[in-house]
Structure formats: C-alpha cells, structure tokens
Amino acid sequence: MKQLRSKNTRITFTVMLPLGIAAFLAAFLLGSSGVSIGELIRLIGGTAERSTAIIFFNLRLPRALLAFVSGGALSISGACLQGMFKNPMADSYVVGVSSGAALGATVALAFSAQLAFLGFGAVTILAFMGALFAVFLVYNLAKIQGKVSTFSLLLSGIAISTLCSALVYCIMILYRDKMEHIVMWTMGSFSSPSWDKVVVALPPMLVASVLCLVFAKDLNIMLQGDEAARHLGVDSGKVRRNLIVITTLAAASAVSVSGIIGFVGLIIPHILRLILGPDHRRLLPYSFFGGGIFLLLADTLARIVLDSQEIPVGVITAVVGVPFFLYLLRRGKKVAK
Amino acid sequence: MSDIRICNISYSYTPSEKALRGVSFCIPAGCFCGIIGPNGSGKTTLLKCISGYFTPDEGQVLIDGKDVACFSTREIAKRMALVQQHASLEYDFTVMDIVLTGRNPHIKRMRSETEADYAIAHNALECAGIHELKDRLLTTLSGGEWQMMILARALCQQADIMLLDEPVAGLDIAHQVGIMSTVRRLAAERGISVVCVLHDLNLARAFCQQIVLLKKGMRYAEGTPDSVLTKSNIEHVYGTKVNIIEQDGQKYILPVIAG
C-alpha cells in the first residue's frame, strides 16, 4: 500500500505539472480576442503590439492568477476543514463564508452602496466583511462553555447560512431591479479582473495556504479523536480555532473577488484523497495545486464555451466537476470492496 | 517512574449531580492500578480527571507533586499515554502511520520523523507482537489487532504513565488476556505506572496490584485485589449476588444466576 501511495504521488506530480502549465497557456491563448503563441513569445521578448500587451497584462494574466490562487485557496481550505471536522461535507462554506459574503454583496448591490477602499468597490468590501462576520457569529454561537464541538459548529453554520440566505431573498424581492446582478454575483465569476484585486486578494490567500501546511500533521493526529490527540501532543481546540481563522481568511478573500464558486473545496480534496490517501502532509499541497488547475481550466471554459457571453464559472465547476467526482467516488468504492 | 496522587477531587457534568465526590487515593510509581465499579459510577470521569482532560471542580491531581492542570499539552503527551476503548477510524492510514504518531510529542513542528523515531516505532510494534501488521490498512484490522496497535502507539510515546479506558471491552478472551498480559509485562519491564478502567472483575483481580472500587462517584474501597474484591463489597456495590470460587490457587468471581 505504501509503495502504491508513493507511486500514485509520483504519477499525480508528473500529471499535475504539465497540466498546470497547459492550463495557464490555455488561459492566455484561448478566447474571443485571442493572443496567439507567436504573440505570447513576442510579448516575453517585449516586441508585441500594444493592444496584445494590454489584453495580456490587464486581462488575461491577472484573471489567470486570480482563478488559480482562488481555486487553490478554496481547495486547501476545504481539505483542512474536512480533516478537522472529520466530515466529508465540510468546506469553508458550511461555516458561513459564502452566505455571509452573499449577504454583504447583496446589501452593496441593492443599496448601490458608495463605499470604496484601496480602489475596491463596495461589493468586494462588504462581501469580505460579511464572510468574516458570519464565521465570527457561527463560531461564537457554537462555543459552549469555552469549547467548540464539531456538531454545534456545523449546526450553527447551517442556521446562520439559512438566515443570511433568507435575508438575501428578502432584499432581492424588495429590490427587483437589482435581482439579476445579485444572482450573477452569487454564481461566481472572474469576469472583471484587475491588478488591484490581485494585489489585495492574492497575498492573504497564499499566506493562508502556506499556514495550513503548518497544521498538516496535527490534522492527521486529530482524526484519532480529540482526547487521543491531546495525549499525542495536539491541542485540537487550539488547532481548530487557528485553522478556522486561516481558512476563513483564504475563502473570504477568494469569495470577495470572485463571488461564490462552489464545489472546488469539496471535490478536489476528495479526488486527491482517493488517489493519494488521507495523509494531510501530502493531501494539502496537492489540493492547492489541484484546485488551482481545476478552477483555471473551468474559468477558461466559462470564457470560451459560448460565443455571445460568459457563463458563470460556478456553473462550469458544477457541470464538469460533479459527474467526474461521482464517477471517481463510485469507482473508489468498488476498488475498496 | 511517576507517582500519582488524587487529592479529594469532585467533578460534575450538571450542577445538580456530581459524577465524582471527594475521591482521594495514591498510585505509587510503577504500580498497576485498576479502577472498577458499576456503569455510571464515575470510572471514566475519574480517568479523564487524572489525565487532565477534565479539570476537577474541587481538589487536584498531582503527578510527581505537580498539578496536572499546569501541564502543557506536549508535557501531558510526554508523560501520559492513553489507550481508549476500541473505536474504528475509516481512513486509509497504515498501522505504522498510527504508531508513529506516538512520536509526535517528541518531534518539533514541521519536522519529520528521524531514523531513531522509526527504530522506536519498530521496537514498539515488536514489543506488542504485531510487527507483521505494520503495512496493513486500518480498515482491515480486527478489534484485537486494533487495540494492539494502540498499545504499540502508547509504547512509542515512551511515557512513564499509561492510562487505559476499558482496553479490552468487546474483545474475545484470547485478546483480553493477551492485551492485559502485554501491558503488565511491559509496565514491569519499563517501570510504567498503569491506571486501567476495567469492567471484568476477574481480569482486575488477575492483573492489578491495586484496585479502586467506585460507587456513585465515591471511593468505596481501595487496596489490594484480595482486600477490595470481597463477596460483601461486590454485592454491596453492584447489588447482585456473587460466589467466589477457588481453583488452582486463583480466585474467581462468578455471578449467581437465578433459575
């Protein structure tokens, strides 16, 4: 089994590396106002036309970076949360990130809030704050006598999410003219990339992803139960608290610049767990790169699949990702038997 | 070698009812101590107080004179190993993966296991007599093999106190005796103090040097097996009639079954 695992790891690595490069190339080259390979090479040489350079540097590159790092951050966060809750359904969204962000964004869109900070619109800022506030609320509601159990956290996550969704619907009914904007935002998209977004959202996502790796071994040990973990030198409560802060930072940053992109945090870690086994020291880094590649490819598809307009990337991740995931899940079960 | 002093501890889950009421006793270093009593008498609560997982409402637990509440998580892990009742884990780790986690308290953050850690883990597997299982997946282990693995993990920790919470519950008699014998042998060899919650009175009599009998959260009796496991004590605490029979110099406790 051990040999099989390390063989699978080698295969995954040799598949992922060229796939990652291909995903970036596809993101640069494909699309309505195309940049050809020749132009890309000239671009590196600094002799490309100005219009090509503008498309590449102002649109394609920041968009690709945002999609890749958001996918990675959502995926590594999902892997951490599934590990620490010992629950395959967990990701950042179950503790309130998505619904809090949706409520924040909805408020901004409905009231056409005139708020700006570091060149960001009200939607980004309020989405980020909404996500943080929702998780803060969920965490404190779940805290009973200073301890946070998995059960109470997931349940208060569901409760707060439901409440936020209800408020979103309520605002949508009251401000029907803004309904389309709100719906489009909640489906997630990278359609308005900018370097401001890259500069502000990328560092927290990258830092949070690296910090997740610090807790990889603790997560392995926590699977054995809180009390057992304590006797193996791991304070599960403390690790959980730290990881909630870290993963919320990552997911809230991703959501605030791109809207709610579901499934990445669920599917990618699961697929990799089936292939690589449950060791988080291996699972977490591969989840980051796997999630990044997946979302970058999905975003490219979202751009090019229809001539007339873009499809929300959240739709692509679901339509493409879910059948593949279900196939692997069923095949994995058969192998296990 | 560590001695454990339990000083007048009380603990309650709800304000109205106390699970432990003023329990005191001492476990000398290197002693094999059994905690027995009916369901709900506070055995596991007492063990969790000794390990510091629960902080007693009153009283304290001292290990070599130091209050357990003052220990850091890492210190706890270096001093005390825990073997819980069998519970499965549906993740595809290998036996070696789990046994190696016993080294965690000795390894700095972000560092990997060294050759020395692997050597200790191999040794622990051999002491538990399950070296051939090292590459097996958890999902393929029987209950008895699982408990042996947890025992190997505890040995790998090199702690001088071992806490066991019903380690043989639900196992066949061969594994019950096998695990208890292994614990007793290794504890004697390495000078480990053992605190073991048990349901089986005959196992307690056979393996423990000291026995604490609990009733409704209070210490009912404490001392050597022969002094604690008397007919009147058992009938009084458990409320059921028993016979104590002797065969080949060993005493056995048998419940009287009507009809």
Coordinates of C-alpha atoms in Angstrom, one line a residue:
Chain A
M1 CA 0.0 0.0 0.0
K2 CA 2.8 2.3 0.9
Q3 CA 4.5 1.7 -2.4
L4 CA 1.2 2.2 -4.2
R5 CA 0.8 5.5 -2.4
S6 CA 4.2 6.9 -3.3
K7 CA 3.7 5.6 -6.9
N8 CA 0.4 7.4 -7.1
T9 CA 2.0 10.6 -5.7
R10 CA 4.7 10.4 -8.4
I11 CA 2.1 9.9 -11.1
T12 CA 0.0 12.8 -9.7
F13 CA 3.0 15.1 -9.7
T14 CA 4.0 14.2 -13.2
V15 CA 0.4 14.7 -14.4
M16 CA -0.1 17.9 -12.5
L17 CA 3.0 19.8 -13.6
P18 CA 2.3 19.8 -17.3
L19 CA -1.4 20.1 -16.7
G20 CA -0.8 23.2 -14.7
I21 CA 1.4 24.7 -17.5
A22 CA -1.2 23.7 -20.1
A23 CA -3.9 25.4 -18.0
F24 CA -2.1 28.7 -17.9
L25 CA -1.3 28.5 -21.6
A26 CA -4.9 27.8 -22.4
A27 CA -6.0 30.7 -20.2
F28 CA -3.6 33.0 -22.0
L29 CA -4.2 31.8 -25.6
L30 CA -7.9 30.9 -25.8
G31 CA -10.7 33.4 -26.0
S32 CA -12.5 35.9 -28.2
S33 CA -9.8 38.4 -28.5
G34 CA -7.1 35.8 -28.9
V35 CA -3.4 36.0 -28.1
S36 CA -1.5 33.6 -30.3
I37 CA 1.6 31.6 -29.3
G38 CA 3.7 33.8 -31.6
E39 CA 2.4 36.9 -29.9
L40 CA 3.0 35.4 -26.5
I41 CA 6.6 34.8 -27.4
R42 CA 7.0 38.3 -28.7
L43 CA 5.4 39.5 -25.5
I44 CA 8.1 37.9 -23.5
G45 CA 10.6 39.4 -25.8
G46 CA 8.9 42.8 -25.4
T47 CA 8.2 43.4 -29.0
A48 CA 4.5 42.7 -29.1
E49 CA 1.8 45.1 -30.2
R50 CA 0.4 47.4 -27.7
S51 CA -3.1 46.0 -27.9
T52 CA -1.9 42.5 -27.3
A53 CA 0.1 43.6 -24.3
I54 CA -2.9 45.3 -22.9
I55 CA -5.1 42.2 -23.3
F56 CA -2.4 40.0 -21.8
F57 CA -1.3 42.2 -18.9
N58 CA -4.6 43.8 -17.9
L59 CA -7.0 41.0 -18.5
R60 CA -5.5 37.5 -19.1
L61 CA -2.7 37.4 -16.6
P62 CA -4.5 38.9 -13.5
R63 CA -7.5 36.8 -14.3
A64 CA -5.5 33.6 -14.6
L65 CA -3.7 34.4 -11.3
L66 CA -6.9 35.1 -9.5
A67 CA -8.6 32.0 -10.8
F68 CA -5.6 29.7 -10.0
V69 CA -4.9 31.0 -6.5
S70 CA -8.6 31.2 -5.6
G71 CA -9.1 27.6 -6.6
G72 CA -6.0 26.6 -4.6
A73 CA -7.1 28.5 -1.5
L74 CA -10.7 27.2 -1.6
S75 CA -9.4 23.7 -2.2
I76 CA -6.8 23.6 0.6
S77 CA -9.3 25.2 3.0
G78 CA -11.8 22.5 2.2
A79 CA -9.2 19.8 2.7
C80 CA -8.4 21.3 6.2
L81 CA -12.0 21.7 7.2
Q82 CA -12.9 18.1 6.1
G83 CA -10.0 16.8 8.2
M84 CA -10.6 18.8 11.3
F85 CA -14.4 18.1 11.3
K86 CA -13.9 14.5 10.2
N87 CA -16.8 15.3 7.9
P88 CA -16.6 14.8 4.1
M89 CA -19.3 17.5 3.6
A90 CA -17.3 20.3 5.2
D91 CA -15.7 23.3 3.4
S92 CA -15.4 27.0 4.1
Y93 CA -19.0 27.5 3.0
V94 CA -20.6 25.4 5.8
V95 CA -19.2 27.6 8.5
G96 CA -20.8 30.7 6.8
V97 CA -18.3 32.2 4.4
S98 CA -20.4 32.0 1.3
S99 CA -23.7 33.1 2.8
G100 CA -22.1 35.9 4.8
A101 CA -20.4 37.1 1.7
A102 CA -23.6 36.8 -0.3
L103 CA -25.4 38.9 2.2
G104 CA -22.7 41.6 2.2
A105 CA -22.6 41.7 -1.6
T106 CA -26.4 41.8 -1.8
V107 CA -26.5 44.8 0.5
A108 CA -23.9 46.6 -1.5
L109 CA -25.7 45.9 -4.8
A110 CA -29.2 46.6 -3.7
F111 CA -28.4 49.9 -2.0
S112 CA -25.8 50.8 -4.6
A113 CA -23.5 51.5 -1.7
Q114 CA -20.9 54.2 -2.4
L115 CA -18.0 52.8 -0.4
A116 CA -14.5 52.5 -1.7
F117 CA -11.3 51.4 -0.1
L118 CA -7.9 50.9 -1.9
G119 CA -9.8 51.2 -5.2
F120 CA -12.3 48.5 -4.3
G121 CA -16.0 48.7 -4.8
A122 CA -18.5 48.3 -2.1
V123 CA -19.3 44.8 -3.3
T124 CA -15.9 43.4 -2.6
I125 CA -15.5 45.1 0.7
L126 CA -18.9 44.2 2.1
A127 CA -18.6 40.6 0.8
F128 CA -15.4 40.2 2.6
M129 CA -16.7 41.7 5.8
G130 CA -19.9 39.7 5.5
A131 CA -18.0 36.5 5.3
L132 CA -15.8 37.3 8.3
F133 CA -18.8 38.4 10.4
A134 CA -20.8 35.3 9.6
V135 CA -18.0 33.0 10.6
F136 CA -17.4 35.0 13.7
L137 CA -21.0 34.7 14.6
V138 CA -21.1 31.0 13.8
Y139 CA -18.0 30.3 15.9
N140 CA -19.2 32.2 18.9
L141 CA -22.7 30.7 18.8
A142 CA -21.1 27.3 18.6
K143 CA -18.9 27.9 21.7
I144 CA -20.4 26.3 24.7
Q145 CA -18.5 26.6 28.0
G146 CA -15.4 27.7 26.1
K147 CA -15.4 24.6 23.9
V148 CA -16.5 24.3 20.2
S149 CA -17.7 20.9 19.2
T150 CA -17.9 19.9 15.5
F151 CA -21.6 19.3 15.9
S152 CA -22.5 22.7 17.2
L153 CA -20.2 24.4 14.7
L154 CA -21.8 22.7 11.7
L155 CA -25.3 23.2 13.0
S156 CA -24.8 26.9 13.8
G157 CA -23.2 27.2 10.4
I158 CA -26.3 25.9 8.8
A159 CA -28.5 28.1 10.9
I160 CA -26.6 31.3 10.1
S161 CA -26.4 30.4 6.4
T162 CA -30.1 29.9 6.3
L163 CA -30.7 33.2 8.0
C164 CA -28.3 35.0 5.6
S165 CA -30.0 33.4 2.6
A166 CA -33.4 34.4 3.8
L167 CA -32.2 38.0 4.1
V168 CA -30.7 37.9 0.6
Y169 CA -34.0 36.7 -0.8
C170 CA -35.9 39.3 1.1
I171 CA -33.6 42.1 -0.3
M172 CA -34.0 40.6 -3.8
I173 CA -37.8 40.8 -3.6
L174 CA -37.6 44.4 -2.3
Y175 CA -35.1 45.5 -5.0
R176 CA -36.3 43.5 -8.0
D177 CA -34.3 45.7 -10.4
K178 CA -31.1 44.5 -8.8
M179 CA -32.1 40.9 -8.8
E180 CA -30.0 39.9 -11.9
H181 CA -26.9 41.5 -10.5
I182 CA -27.3 39.7 -7.2
V183 CA -27.9 36.3 -8.9
M184 CA -25.0 36.7 -11.2
W185 CA -22.7 37.6 -8.3
T186 CA -23.7 34.6 -6.2
M187 CA -22.9 32.3 -9.1
G188 CA -19.3 33.4 -9.1
S189 CA -17.1 34.8 -11.9
F190 CA -13.7 36.2 -12.6
S191 CA -15.0 38.4 -15.4
S192 CA -13.7 41.7 -14.1
P193 CA -10.1 41.1 -13.2
S194 CA -7.8 43.8 -12.1
W195 CA -4.3 44.1 -10.6
D196 CA -5.8 45.8 -7.5
K197 CA -7.7 42.6 -6.9
V198 CA -4.6 40.5 -7.4
V199 CA -2.5 42.7 -5.1
V200 CA -5.1 42.7 -2.3
A201 CA -6.5 39.1 -2.6
L202 CA -3.5 37.1 -3.5
P203 CA -1.2 37.7 -0.5
P204 CA -3.8 36.6 2.1
M205 CA -4.8 33.6 0.0
L206 CA -1.2 32.5 -0.4
V207 CA -0.2 33.2 3.2
A208 CA -3.2 31.3 4.5
S209 CA -2.5 28.3 2.2
V210 CA 1.1 28.1 3.5
L211 CA -0.1 28.4 7.1
C212 CA -2.5 25.5 6.5
L213 CA 0.5 23.3 5.8
V214 CA 1.9 24.0 9.3
F215 CA -1.0 22.1 10.7
A216 CA -0.9 19.1 8.3
K217 CA 0.5 16.6 10.9
D218 CA -1.9 17.9 13.6
L219 CA -4.8 17.2 11.3
N220 CA -3.6 13.6 10.8
I221 CA -3.5 13.1 14.5
M222 CA -6.8 14.8 15.2
L223 CA -8.5 12.2 13.1
Q224 CA -7.9 9.8 16.0
G225 CA -10.2 11.9 18.2
D226 CA -9.7 15.0 20.4
E227 CA -8.8 13.1 23.6
A228 CA -6.3 10.8 21.8
A229 CA -4.8 13.7 20.0
R230 CA -4.3 15.5 23.3
H231 CA -2.2 12.6 24.5
L232 CA -0.2 12.8 21.3
G233 CA 0.7 16.4 22.0
V234 CA -2.0 18.1 19.8
D235 CA -4.5 20.6 21.3
S236 CA -7.4 20.0 19.0
G237 CA -9.4 23.0 20.1
K238 CA -6.5 25.4 19.5
V239 CA -5.7 23.9 16.1
R240 CA -9.4 24.1 15.1
R241 CA -9.5 27.8 16.2
N242 CA -6.4 28.6 14.3
L243 CA -7.5 26.8 11.2
I244 CA -10.9 28.4 11.2
V245 CA -9.3 31.8 11.2
I246 CA -6.8 30.8 8.5
T247 CA -9.2 29.1 6.1
T248 CA -11.8 31.9 6.6
L249 CA -9.3 34.4 5.6
A250 CA -8.4 32.4 2.5
A251 CA -12.0 31.7 1.5
A252 CA -13.3 35.2 2.2
S253 CA -10.6 36.7 0.1
A254 CA -11.5 34.3 -2.8
V255 CA -15.2 34.9 -2.5
S256 CA -14.9 38.7 -2.2
V257 CA -13.1 39.0 -5.6
S258 CA -14.9 36.2 -7.4
G259 CA -18.3 35.6 -5.9
I260 CA -19.4 32.2 -4.7
I261 CA -17.7 29.4 -6.5
G262 CA -18.9 26.1 -5.1
F263 CA -17.7 22.5 -5.3
V264 CA -14.0 23.3 -5.6
G265 CA -13.4 23.0 -1.9
L266 CA -15.4 19.7 -1.8
I267 CA -14.5 17.9 -4.9
I268 CA -10.7 18.4 -5.4
P269 CA -9.7 17.3 -1.9
H270 CA -11.9 14.2 -2.2
I271 CA -10.5 13.2 -5.5
L272 CA -7.0 13.6 -4.2
R273 CA -7.8 11.7 -1.1
L274 CA -9.0 8.8 -3.2
I275 CA -5.7 8.9 -5.1
L276 CA -3.1 9.9 -2.5
G277 CA -4.6 8.6 0.7
P278 CA -5.5 10.5 3.9
D279 CA -2.1 11.9 4.9
H280 CA -2.6 15.7 5.1
R281 CA 1.1 16.4 4.6
R282 CA 0.6 15.1 1.0
L283 CA -3.0 16.0 0.6
L284 CA -2.8 19.7 1.4
P285 CA -0.2 20.8 -1.1
Y286 CA -1.6 18.7 -3.8
S287 CA -5.1 20.1 -3.0
F288 CA -3.8 23.6 -3.5
F289 CA -2.3 22.9 -7.0
G290 CA -5.2 20.6 -8.0
G291 CA -7.8 23.2 -7.0
G292 CA -5.9 25.9 -8.8
I293 CA -5.6 24.0 -12.0
F294 CA -9.2 22.9 -11.9
L295 CA -10.6 26.4 -11.4
L296 CA -8.2 27.9 -14.0
L297 CA -9.5 25.4 -16.6
A298 CA -13.1 25.9 -15.6
D299 CA -12.7 29.7 -15.9
T300 CA -11.2 29.3 -19.4
L301 CA -14.1 27.1 -20.3
A302 CA -16.5 29.7 -18.9
R303 CA -15.0 32.3 -21.1
I304 CA -15.0 30.4 -24.4
V305 CA -17.8 27.9 -24.3
L306 CA -20.4 30.4 -25.6
D307 CA -19.6 33.0 -28.3
S308 CA -22.1 35.6 -27.1
Q309 CA -21.3 35.8 -23.4
E310 CA -19.5 34.3 -20.4
I311 CA -21.0 31.6 -18.3
P312 CA -20.6 31.9 -14.5
V313 CA -17.6 29.7 -13.6
G314 CA -19.6 28.2 -10.7
V315 CA -21.9 26.7 -13.3
I316 CA -18.9 25.1 -15.1
T317 CA -17.3 23.7 -11.9
A318 CA -20.6 22.0 -11.1
V319 CA -21.5 20.7 -14.6
V320 CA -18.0 19.4 -15.3
G321 CA -16.8 18.6 -11.8
V322 CA -19.7 16.8 -10.3
P323 CA -20.1 13.9 -12.8
F324 CA -16.3 13.3 -12.8
F325 CA -16.4 13.3 -9.0
L326 CA -19.3 10.9 -8.8
Y327 CA -17.5 8.6 -11.2
L328 CA -14.4 8.5 -9.1
L329 CA -16.4 8.1 -5.9
R330 CA -18.2 5.0 -7.2
R331 CA -15.1 3.6 -8.7
G332 CA -13.2 4.1 -5.5
K333 CA -15.9 2.2 -3.6
K334 CA -15.7 -0.7 -5.9
V335 CA -11.9 -0.9 -5.5
A336 CA -12.2 -0.7 -1.8
K337 CA -14.5 -3.7 -1.8
Chain B
M1 CA 8.8 6.5 37.2
S2 CA 5.9 8.6 38.3
D3 CA 3.6 8.5 41.2
I4 CA 0.1 9.9 41.0
R5 CA -1.8 11.5 43.9
I6 CA -5.5 12.1 43.6
C7 CA -6.5 14.6 46.3
N8 CA -10.1 15.0 47.2
I9 CA -11.4 15.6 43.6
S10 CA -15.0 16.3 42.7
Y11 CA -16.4 16.7 39.2
S12 CA -19.9 17.4 37.9
Y13 CA -21.4 17.4 34.4
T14 CA -24.5 19.1 35.5
P15 CA -24.9 21.4 38.5
S16 CA -27.4 19.1 40.2
E17 CA -25.5 15.9 40.2
K18 CA -21.9 15.1 41.0
A19 CA -20.1 12.4 39.0
L20 CA -17.2 12.3 41.4
R21 CA -17.4 13.2 45.1
G22 CA -14.3 13.8 47.1
V23 CA -12.2 10.9 45.7
S24 CA -8.7 10.5 47.1
F25 CA -6.0 7.8 46.7
C26 CA -2.4 7.4 45.7
I27 CA -0.9 5.3 43.0
P28 CA 2.8 4.5 43.7
A29 CA 5.3 4.7 40.9
G30 CA 5.3 1.6 38.7
C31 CA 2.1 0.3 40.1
F32 CA -0.7 -1.4 38.1
C33 CA -3.9 0.2 39.4
G34 CA -7.4 -0.9 38.3
I35 CA -10.5 1.3 38.6
I36 CA -13.7 -0.7 38.9
G37 CA -17.3 0.0 39.6
P38 CA -20.8 -0.3 38.1
N39 CA -21.8 1.6 35.0
G40 CA -22.2 5.3 35.8
S41 CA -20.1 5.1 39.0
G42 CA -17.6 7.6 37.6
K43 CA -14.7 5.4 36.4
T44 CA -14.1 7.1 33.1
T45 CA -14.7 10.5 34.6
L46 CA -12.0 9.7 37.2
L47 CA -9.6 8.7 34.4
K48 CA -10.3 11.9 32.5
C49 CA -9.6 13.9 35.6
I50 CA -6.3 12.1 36.2
S51 CA -5.3 12.8 32.6
G52 CA -6.3 16.5 33.0
Y53 CA -8.8 16.3 30.1
F54 CA -11.4 17.3 32.7
T55 CA -10.5 19.9 35.4
P56 CA -12.0 18.9 38.7
D57 CA -14.4 21.3 40.3
E58 CA -12.6 20.7 43.6
G59 CA -9.3 19.0 44.5
Q60 CA -6.4 18.3 42.3
V61 CA -4.3 15.5 40.7
L62 CA -0.6 15.6 41.3
I63 CA 1.9 13.8 39.2
D64 CA 5.3 13.7 41.0
G65 CA 3.9 16.6 43.1
K66 CA 3.0 18.8 40.1
D67 CA -0.7 19.7 39.4
V68 CA -1.9 18.1 36.1
A69 CA -3.8 21.3 35.3
C70 CA -0.4 23.1 35.0
F71 CA 0.9 20.7 32.3
S72 CA 1.1 21.8 28.7
T73 CA -0.4 19.6 26.0
R74 CA 3.1 18.5 25.0
E75 CA 4.1 17.7 28.5
I76 CA 0.9 15.7 29.0
A77 CA 1.7 13.7 25.9
K78 CA 5.3 13.0 27.0
R79 CA 4.2 11.9 30.5
M80 CA 0.9 10.0 29.8
A81 CA -0.1 7.6 27.1
L82 CA -3.8 6.9 26.6
V83 CA -5.4 3.6 25.3
Q84 CA -9.1 4.1 24.8
Q85 CA -11.9 1.6 24.2
H86 CA -11.8 0.2 20.6
A87 CA -13.3 2.7 18.1
S88 CA -12.7 2.3 14.4
L89 CA -11.3 5.0 12.1
E90 CA -12.5 5.0 8.5
Y91 CA -9.3 6.4 7.0
D92 CA -6.7 4.5 5.0
F93 CA -3.7 5.0 7.2
T94 CA -1.4 2.1 7.8
V95 CA -0.6 0.7 11.2
M96 CA 2.9 2.2 11.0
D97 CA 1.4 5.6 10.3
I98 CA -0.7 5.5 13.5
V99 CA 2.1 4.0 15.7
L100 CA 4.5 6.7 14.5
T101 CA 2.1 9.4 15.7
G102 CA 3.2 8.3 19.2
R103 CA 6.5 10.1 18.4
N104 CA 4.7 13.4 17.8
P105 CA 5.3 14.9 21.3
H106 CA 9.0 14.4 20.8
I107 CA 9.2 16.0 17.3
K108 CA 9.3 19.7 16.7
R109 CA 6.7 21.3 14.5
M110 CA 7.3 21.0 10.7
R111 CA 9.9 18.3 11.3
S112 CA 9.7 14.8 10.0
E113 CA 10.3 11.6 11.9
T114 CA 14.0 10.6 12.1
E115 CA 15.6 7.2 11.7
A116 CA 15.6 7.0 15.5
D117 CA 11.8 7.6 15.6
Y118 CA 11.3 4.8 13.1
A119 CA 13.5 2.5 15.2
I120 CA 11.4 3.2 18.3
A121 CA 8.2 2.6 16.4
H122 CA 9.6 -0.8 15.0
N123 CA 10.6 -1.7 18.5
A124 CA 7.1 -0.8 19.9
L125 CA 5.4 -2.9 17.2
E126 CA 7.7 -5.9 18.1
C127 CA 7.0 -5.5 21.9
A128 CA 3.3 -5.6 21.1
G129 CA 3.9 -8.6 18.9
I130 CA 2.3 -7.1 15.8
H131 CA 5.4 -6.2 13.7
E132 CA 4.0 -8.2 10.7
L133 CA 0.9 -5.8 10.7
K134 CA 2.9 -2.7 10.1
D135 CA 1.9 -2.1 6.5
R136 CA -1.8 -3.1 6.9
L137 CA -4.5 -0.6 6.5
L138 CA -6.6 0.4 9.5
T139 CA -9.8 -0.6 7.7
T140 CA -8.7 -4.2 7.6
L141 CA -7.8 -4.7 11.3
S142 CA -9.8 -6.8 13.7
G143 CA -10.8 -5.3 17.1
G144 CA -8.0 -7.2 18.9
E145 CA -5.3 -6.1 16.3
W146 CA -6.6 -2.6 16.6
Q147 CA -6.0 -2.5 20.4
M148 CA -2.6 -4.0 20.0
M149 CA -1.8 -1.2 17.5
I150 CA -3.0 1.5 20.0
L151 CA -0.9 -0.2 22.7
A152 CA 2.2 0.0 20.3
R153 CA 1.4 3.7 19.8
A154 CA 1.4 4.2 23.5
L155 CA 4.7 2.4 23.9
C156 CA 6.1 4.5 21.1
Q157 CA 5.4 7.6 23.2
Q158 CA 7.8 6.4 25.9
A159 CA 5.6 7.9 28.6
D160 CA 6.0 6.6 32.1
I161 CA 2.3 6.6 32.8
M162 CA -0.2 4.6 30.8
L163 CA -4.0 5.3 31.1
L164 CA -6.3 2.6 29.8
D165 CA -10.0 3.1 29.5
E166 CA -11.7 -0.3 29.1
P167 CA -9.0 -1.5 26.8
V168 CA -10.4 -5.0 26.3
A169 CA -14.1 -4.2 26.0
G170 CA -15.7 -6.2 23.2
L171 CA -12.7 -8.4 22.6
D172 CA -12.5 -12.2 22.6
I173 CA -11.0 -13.9 25.7
A174 CA -7.7 -14.6 24.0
H175 CA -7.2 -10.9 23.1
Q176 CA -8.4 -9.8 26.6
V177 CA -5.8 -11.9 28.3
G178 CA -3.2 -11.1 25.6
I179 CA -3.5 -7.4 25.9
M180 CA -3.7 -7.3 29.7
S181 CA -0.6 -9.6 29.9
T182 CA 1.3 -7.4 27.4
V183 CA 0.5 -4.3 29.4
R184 CA 1.6 -5.9 32.7
R185 CA 4.8 -7.3 31.2
L186 CA 5.8 -4.0 29.6
A187 CA 4.8 -1.9 32.6
A188 CA 7.0 -4.1 34.8
E189 CA 9.9 -4.0 32.3
R190 CA 9.8 -0.3 31.8
G191 CA 8.6 0.9 35.2
I192 CA 5.4 2.3 33.8
S193 CA 2.6 3.3 36.2
V194 CA -0.7 2.0 34.8
V195 CA -4.2 3.2 35.6
C196 CA -6.7 0.9 34.0
V197 CA -10.5 1.2 34.0
L198 CA -12.0 -2.3 33.8
H199 CA -15.4 -3.9 33.9
D200 CA -14.2 -7.5 34.2
L201 CA -13.6 -8.2 37.9
N202 CA -11.7 -11.4 37.2
L203 CA -9.2 -9.6 34.9
A204 CA -8.9 -6.9 37.5
R205 CA -8.1 -9.4 40.2
A206 CA -5.6 -11.2 37.9
F207 CA -3.7 -8.2 36.6
C208 CA -3.9 -5.3 39.1
Q209 CA -1.7 -4.7 42.1
Q210 CA -4.0 -2.1 43.5
I211 CA -7.8 -1.7 42.9
V212 CA -10.1 1.3 43.5
L213 CA -13.8 0.4 43.7
L214 CA -16.1 3.3 43.0
K215 CA -19.8 3.6 43.9
K216 CA -21.9 6.6 42.8
G217 CA -18.8 8.8 42.4
M218 CA -17.3 7.9 45.7
R219 CA -14.4 5.7 46.6
Y220 CA -16.0 2.7 48.2
A221 CA -12.9 0.7 48.8
E222 CA -9.2 0.8 47.8
G223 CA -6.3 -1.6 48.3
T224 CA -5.0 -5.0 47.1
P225 CA -7.3 -7.1 44.9
D226 CA -7.9 -9.5 47.8
S227 CA -8.9 -6.8 50.2
V228 CA -11.2 -5.0 47.7
L229 CA -12.8 -7.8 45.8
T230 CA -14.7 -9.4 48.7
K231 CA -18.1 -11.0 48.4
S232 CA -19.7 -8.4 50.6
N233 CA -18.0 -5.4 48.8
I234 CA -19.1 -6.6 45.3
E235 CA -22.7 -7.5 46.5
H236 CA -23.0 -4.1 48.2
V237 CA -21.7 -2.0 45.3
Y238 CA -23.2 -3.9 42.3
G239 CA -26.3 -5.1 44.0
T240 CA -26.0 -8.6 42.7
K241 CA -25.2 -11.9 44.4
V242 CA -21.8 -13.5 43.6
N243 CA -19.8 -16.6 44.5
I244 CA -16.1 -16.5 44.9
I245 CA -14.6 -19.9 44.0
E246 CA -11.0 -21.0 44.1
Q247 CA -9.2 -23.2 41.6
D248 CA -5.5 -23.9 41.3
G249 CA -4.8 -21.2 43.9
Q250 CA -6.7 -18.5 41.8
K251 CA -9.9 -16.9 43.0
Y252 CA -12.7 -16.3 40.5
I253 CA -15.8 -14.2 40.9
L254 CA -19.0 -15.6 39.4
P255 CA -22.4 -14.0 39.5
V256 CA -25.2 -16.1 40.9
I257 CA -27.8 -16.5 38.1
A258 CA -31.3 -17.3 39.3
G259 CA -33.3 -20.0 37.5

